[in-house]
Amino acid sequence: MTPIEFISSSDFAIGVDIGGTKINAGIIDRNGQILLQHHLPTLAKQGEVLNQVKTLISKLLNEYHYSFDGTSLKGIGIGSAGQIDWNKGSIRYANSLIPGYTGTKLKDELEHEFTASVIVDNDVNCLALTEKYLGAAQNKRNVICLTLGTGVGGAILIDGKIIHGAWGGAAEIGHMTVDFNGVPCHCGSIGCLEQYASGTGIAWRMQELLMKQGIGTTPIEAKKIIADWIKGDPTAALVMNQAIAALGSAIASLVHIFNPEAIIIGGGVAEAGAPLIDGIKAEMKKRAMSSLVEGVDIFAAYKGNLGGMIGAALQLWEYDEIGTKVNLQSADKI
């Protein structure tokens, strides 16, 4: 057993970001700085998600104690793919990208294993907390966040607060319909944004185009498609232009509904950088009412793929039992 004590007054917490393919975990201080960091594959198809999380936390605890003389932590914050029952800290629903994950009682399992305070939320809600305190959402009250990874996730800040909905399932932006005559989605609907703009969707659509052209059947990753697109490959451009059009359409609708101050985009696909962000901006402005889109900008997520992990830990201060809120420095001072 670890000698580390979990106490509410500690200035350090564990943050874990569970994605469809990779789990990032680290020890984060209350200012959002990363003290330790490790990652493992999710091993979703093997049903090893919970075991991988426990392995990472144990590794962090040991290294924190023996290499950094750490003696206390505030708790464990989890940001996970899937729909989260926020009050129970369990996975209410996860699609086929993480088979067998539905029903997993993350909070109960981890509190029992580590005798720690545990908070579990959707991974994009955690990213939104990082943006709220460290990134582009600083000093903004109404913000929409999207992540473009294995799927498409969403989070919405209204009046500075994460919107959870009735039990935690709000902001399923990836399952907005962007083409009502579109391709079937694993959620049961058709034409969902996720089918066009996620890494999985981009890879699938590229494969479909290549097969139609009679150019092999070897699977191709979204990362390579994006690289080929930036280099000027015409087939990759067809796929990415469609992804950008779908994102522009979805974001224009969100602008009309929520009247945000900013849009923030993270996830592996967002690592395409300026070509992607600029394309989405143009599509948004083309499709949204000028009165509502005026002044709304689109930003890449702060800290890239580490934002979810940082925000997972920041939950321990954001939702502190005694009501103490985080008092983070601005990003340029960290």
Coordinates of C-alpha atoms in Angstrom, one line a residue:
M1 CA 0.0 0.0 0.0
T2 CA 1.2 3.5 -0.8
P3 CA 2.1 5.7 2.2
I4 CA 0.6 8.7 0.5
E5 CA -2.3 10.3 2.3
F6 CA -5.3 11.8 0.5
I7 CA -6.3 15.0 2.2
S8 CA -8.6 17.9 0.9
S9 CA -6.0 20.6 1.7
S10 CA -3.3 19.2 -0.6
D11 CA -2.1 21.3 -3.5
F12 CA -1.6 18.3 -5.8
A13 CA -4.0 15.8 -7.4
I14 CA -4.0 13.0 -9.9
G15 CA -5.6 13.6 -13.3
V16 CA -6.5 10.8 -15.7
D17 CA -7.8 11.2 -19.3
I18 CA -9.3 8.0 -20.7
G19 CA -9.6 8.1 -24.5
G20 CA -10.6 5.4 -27.0
T21 CA -7.0 4.5 -27.8
K22 CA -4.8 6.1 -25.1
I23 CA -4.9 7.0 -21.3
N24 CA -2.9 10.0 -20.1
A25 CA -2.3 10.3 -16.4
G26 CA -0.3 12.8 -14.3
I27 CA 0.1 14.5 -11.0
I28 CA -1.0 18.1 -11.4
D29 CA -0.8 21.1 -9.0
R30 CA -3.6 23.5 -8.3
N31 CA -2.1 25.9 -10.9
G32 CA -2.4 23.3 -13.7
Q33 CA 1.3 22.5 -13.8
I34 CA 2.3 18.9 -14.6
L35 CA 4.6 17.4 -12.0
L36 CA 4.6 13.8 -13.4
Q37 CA 3.1 12.3 -16.5
H38 CA 2.7 8.8 -18.0
H39 CA 0.5 7.1 -20.6
L40 CA -0.6 3.7 -21.6
P41 CA -2.8 2.3 -24.4
T42 CA -6.4 2.0 -23.4
L43 CA -6.6 -1.7 -24.6
A44 CA -10.4 -1.1 -25.1
K45 CA -10.9 -4.1 -27.3
Q46 CA -9.3 -6.3 -24.6
G47 CA -11.6 -4.9 -21.9
E48 CA -8.6 -3.7 -19.9
V49 CA -9.6 0.0 -19.4
L50 CA -10.1 -0.1 -15.7
N51 CA -6.9 -2.2 -15.1
Q52 CA -4.9 0.2 -17.2
V53 CA -6.2 3.2 -15.2
K54 CA -5.3 1.4 -11.9
T55 CA -1.8 0.6 -13.3
L56 CA -1.1 4.2 -14.2
I57 CA -2.4 5.6 -10.9
S58 CA -0.2 3.1 -8.9
K59 CA 2.8 4.0 -11.0
L60 CA 2.2 7.7 -10.3
L61 CA 1.8 7.2 -6.6
N62 CA 5.0 5.2 -6.3
E63 CA 7.0 7.7 -8.4
Y64 CA 5.5 10.7 -6.6
H65 CA 6.4 9.3 -3.2
Y66 CA 9.9 7.9 -3.9
S67 CA 11.2 10.4 -6.4
F68 CA 9.5 13.6 -5.3
D69 CA 9.0 13.0 -1.6
G70 CA 5.3 13.5 -2.1
T71 CA 3.3 12.7 1.0
S72 CA -0.3 13.9 0.2
L73 CA -2.7 14.3 -2.7
K74 CA -6.1 15.9 -2.8
G75 CA -7.7 13.1 -4.8
I76 CA -8.2 11.6 -8.2
G77 CA -9.9 13.3 -11.1
I78 CA -11.0 11.2 -14.1
G79 CA -12.1 12.5 -17.5
S80 CA -13.4 9.7 -19.7
A81 CA -14.8 9.0 -23.1
G82 CA -18.4 7.9 -23.1
Q83 CA -21.5 9.3 -21.4
I84 CA -20.9 9.8 -17.7
D85 CA -23.5 9.6 -14.9
W86 CA -21.9 12.6 -13.1
N87 CA -23.4 12.1 -9.7
K88 CA -22.6 8.4 -9.6
G89 CA -19.2 8.6 -11.4
S90 CA -20.1 5.7 -13.6
I91 CA -20.2 5.1 -17.3
R92 CA -23.8 5.3 -18.4
Y93 CA -23.1 4.5 -22.0
A94 CA -20.0 3.8 -24.2
N95 CA -20.3 2.9 -27.8
S96 CA -18.5 0.1 -29.6
L97 CA -15.3 2.0 -29.7
I98 CA -14.9 0.9 -26.0
P99 CA -16.7 -2.4 -25.9
G100 CA -17.9 -3.6 -22.4
Y101 CA -17.3 -0.2 -20.8
T102 CA -20.9 0.7 -20.3
G103 CA -21.9 0.3 -16.6
T104 CA -18.3 0.6 -15.3
K105 CA -18.4 2.1 -11.8
L106 CA -15.2 4.1 -12.0
K107 CA -15.7 6.2 -8.9
D108 CA -16.6 3.2 -6.7
E109 CA -13.8 1.0 -8.1
L110 CA -11.1 3.7 -7.7
E111 CA -12.2 4.9 -4.3
H112 CA -12.2 1.3 -3.0
E113 CA -8.8 0.6 -4.6
F114 CA -7.0 3.8 -3.5
T115 CA -9.0 5.1 -0.5
A116 CA -9.2 8.5 -2.2
S117 CA -11.8 11.1 -3.2
V118 CA -12.6 10.5 -6.8
I119 CA -14.5 12.7 -9.3
V120 CA -15.5 11.4 -12.8
D121 CA -16.7 13.5 -15.7
N122 CA -16.7 13.4 -19.5
D123 CA -13.3 14.0 -20.9
V124 CA -14.3 17.1 -22.9
N125 CA -15.9 18.7 -19.8
C126 CA -12.4 18.3 -18.2
L127 CA -10.8 19.9 -21.2
A128 CA -13.2 22.8 -20.8
L129 CA -12.0 23.3 -17.2
T130 CA -8.4 23.6 -18.5
E131 CA -9.5 26.2 -21.0
K132 CA -11.5 28.1 -18.4
Y133 CA -8.5 28.6 -16.2
L134 CA -5.5 28.3 -18.4
G135 CA -6.5 28.6 -22.1
A136 CA -8.6 30.6 -24.5
A137 CA -11.7 30.6 -22.2
Q138 CA -10.0 32.7 -19.6
N139 CA -12.2 35.7 -18.8
K140 CA -15.0 34.3 -21.0
R141 CA -18.3 33.1 -19.6
N142 CA -19.9 31.3 -22.6
V143 CA -17.7 28.9 -24.6
I144 CA -18.1 25.7 -26.7
C145 CA -15.4 23.1 -26.7
L146 CA -15.0 20.2 -29.2
T147 CA -12.5 17.4 -29.3
L148 CA -11.8 15.6 -32.6
G149 CA -10.2 12.3 -31.7
T150 CA -11.5 8.7 -31.9
G151 CA -14.9 10.3 -31.7
V152 CA -16.2 13.8 -31.5
G153 CA -16.8 15.1 -28.0
G154 CA -18.3 18.3 -26.7
A155 CA -18.6 20.6 -23.7
I156 CA -20.5 23.8 -23.1
L157 CA -19.7 26.6 -20.6
I158 CA -22.7 28.8 -19.8
D159 CA -22.1 31.7 -17.4
G160 CA -18.8 30.1 -16.5
K161 CA -20.2 26.7 -15.5
I162 CA -20.0 23.3 -17.2
I163 CA -23.5 22.3 -18.4
H164 CA -24.1 18.7 -17.4
G165 CA -27.8 18.3 -18.2
A166 CA -30.1 16.0 -16.2
W167 CA -27.5 13.4 -15.3
G168 CA -24.3 14.4 -17.1
G169 CA -25.0 13.6 -20.8
A170 CA -25.2 17.2 -22.1
A171 CA -23.2 18.4 -25.1
E172 CA -23.2 15.3 -27.3
I173 CA -22.0 17.5 -30.1
G174 CA -20.5 14.6 -32.1
H175 CA -24.0 13.2 -32.6
M176 CA -25.5 16.4 -34.1
T177 CA -26.9 15.5 -37.5
V178 CA -25.0 17.4 -40.2
D179 CA -26.5 15.4 -43.1
F180 CA -30.0 13.9 -42.6
N181 CA -29.4 11.7 -45.7
G182 CA -25.9 10.8 -44.5
V183 CA -24.1 7.6 -43.5
P184 CA -25.3 5.5 -40.5
C185 CA -23.7 6.1 -37.1
H186 CA -23.0 3.6 -34.4
C187 CA -25.2 5.6 -32.1
G188 CA -28.2 4.6 -34.2
S189 CA -28.8 7.8 -36.1
I190 CA -27.5 8.9 -39.5
G191 CA -25.3 11.7 -40.7
C192 CA -23.7 12.5 -37.3
L193 CA -20.8 14.9 -37.2
E194 CA -18.6 12.2 -35.8
Q195 CA -18.9 10.2 -39.0
Y196 CA -17.2 13.1 -40.9
A197 CA -14.9 14.9 -38.5
S198 CA -13.5 12.3 -36.0
G199 CA -10.2 10.6 -36.6
T200 CA -12.1 7.4 -37.1
G201 CA -14.6 8.9 -39.5
I202 CA -11.8 10.6 -41.5
A203 CA -9.9 7.3 -41.8
W204 CA -13.1 5.4 -42.8
R205 CA -14.1 7.9 -45.5
M206 CA -10.6 8.0 -46.9
Q207 CA -10.6 4.2 -47.1
E208 CA -13.9 4.2 -48.9
L209 CA -12.6 6.7 -51.5
L210 CA -9.5 4.7 -52.1
M211 CA -11.4 1.5 -52.5
K212 CA -13.7 3.2 -55.1
Q213 CA -10.6 4.3 -56.9
G214 CA -9.2 0.7 -56.8
I215 CA -6.2 1.8 -54.8
G216 CA -5.7 -1.0 -52.3
T217 CA -7.5 -1.8 -49.1
T218 CA -4.9 -1.2 -46.5
P219 CA -6.3 0.9 -43.5
I220 CA -4.8 4.4 -43.3
E221 CA -4.7 6.5 -40.1
A222 CA -6.2 10.0 -39.9
K223 CA -2.8 11.4 -38.9
K224 CA -1.3 10.4 -42.3
I225 CA -4.4 11.6 -44.2
I226 CA -4.0 15.0 -42.6
A227 CA -0.3 15.1 -43.4
D228 CA -1.1 14.2 -47.0
W229 CA -3.8 16.8 -47.2
I230 CA -1.3 19.5 -46.0
K231 CA 1.1 18.3 -48.7
G232 CA -1.6 18.8 -51.4
D233 CA -2.9 15.2 -51.9
P234 CA -6.2 15.6 -53.8
T235 CA -7.9 12.5 -52.3
A236 CA -7.0 13.5 -48.8
A237 CA -8.3 17.0 -49.6
L238 CA -11.7 15.6 -50.6
V239 CA -12.0 13.9 -47.2
M240 CA -10.7 16.9 -45.1
N241 CA -12.8 19.4 -47.0
Q242 CA -15.8 17.4 -46.1
A243 CA -14.8 17.2 -42.5
I244 CA -14.3 21.0 -42.4
A245 CA -17.7 21.6 -44.0
A246 CA -19.4 19.3 -41.5
L247 CA -17.6 21.1 -38.6
G248 CA -18.5 24.5 -40.0
S249 CA -22.1 23.5 -40.3
A250 CA -22.3 22.1 -36.7
I251 CA -20.5 25.0 -35.2
A252 CA -22.7 27.5 -37.0
S253 CA -25.8 25.8 -35.5
L254 CA -24.1 25.9 -32.0
V255 CA -23.4 29.6 -32.4
H256 CA -27.1 30.2 -33.3
I257 CA -28.2 28.2 -30.2
F258 CA -25.8 29.3 -27.5
N259 CA -24.4 32.7 -28.6
P260 CA -20.8 31.8 -27.4
E261 CA -17.8 34.1 -27.1
A262 CA -15.4 31.5 -28.4
I263 CA -15.1 28.0 -29.9
I264 CA -12.2 25.8 -28.7
I265 CA -11.1 22.7 -30.6
G266 CA -8.8 19.9 -29.3
G267 CA -8.0 16.3 -29.9
G268 CA -5.7 14.5 -32.3
V269 CA -7.3 15.8 -35.5
A270 CA -6.9 19.4 -34.2
E271 CA -3.1 18.9 -34.3
A272 CA -3.5 19.7 -38.0
G273 CA -3.2 23.3 -36.8
A274 CA -3.9 26.4 -38.8
P275 CA -5.1 24.8 -42.0
L276 CA -7.9 23.1 -40.1
I277 CA -8.8 25.9 -37.8
D278 CA -8.8 28.5 -40.6
G279 CA -10.9 26.3 -42.7
I280 CA -13.5 25.8 -40.0
K281 CA -13.5 29.6 -39.3
A282 CA -14.3 30.3 -42.9
E283 CA -17.1 27.7 -43.0
M284 CA -18.6 28.9 -39.7
K285 CA -18.7 32.5 -41.0
K286 CA -20.2 31.4 -44.3
R287 CA -23.1 29.5 -42.5
A288 CA -23.8 31.5 -39.4
M289 CA -25.8 34.8 -39.0
S290 CA -23.3 37.7 -39.1
S291 CA -24.9 39.2 -35.9
L292 CA -24.2 36.1 -33.9
V293 CA -20.8 35.1 -35.4
E294 CA -19.3 38.6 -35.0
G295 CA -16.5 38.5 -32.5
V296 CA -16.6 34.7 -32.2
D297 CA -13.2 33.2 -32.8
I298 CA -12.0 29.5 -32.9
F299 CA -8.9 28.5 -31.0
A300 CA -6.8 25.3 -30.7
A301 CA -6.9 23.8 -27.3
Y302 CA -4.4 24.8 -24.7
K303 CA -1.7 22.1 -24.1
G304 CA -3.1 20.1 -26.9
N305 CA -3.9 16.5 -25.9
L306 CA -2.8 17.1 -22.3
G307 CA -5.7 19.5 -21.6
G308 CA -8.0 16.7 -20.7
M309 CA -5.6 15.2 -18.2
I310 CA -5.0 18.6 -16.6
G311 CA -8.7 19.4 -16.4
A312 CA -9.4 16.0 -14.9
A313 CA -7.2 17.0 -11.9
L314 CA -8.6 20.5 -11.7
Q315 CA -12.1 19.0 -11.0
L316 CA -10.9 18.4 -7.4
W317 CA -10.7 22.2 -6.9
E318 CA -13.6 23.2 -9.2
Y319 CA -16.0 21.0 -7.3
D320 CA -14.4 21.2 -3.9
E321 CA -16.7 19.8 -1.1
I322 CA -16.3 23.0 1.0
G323 CA -17.0 25.2 -2.0
T324 CA -13.4 26.5 -2.4
K325 CA -12.8 27.4 -6.1
V326 CA -9.5 27.2 -7.9
N327 CA -7.5 30.3 -7.9
L328 CA -5.3 29.6 -10.9
Q329 CA -2.7 31.9 -12.4
S330 CA -3.1 32.9 -16.0
A331 CA -1.4 30.7 -18.6
D332 CA 1.3 33.3 -19.4
K333 CA 2.5 33.2 -15.8
I334 CA 2.9 29.5 -15.5

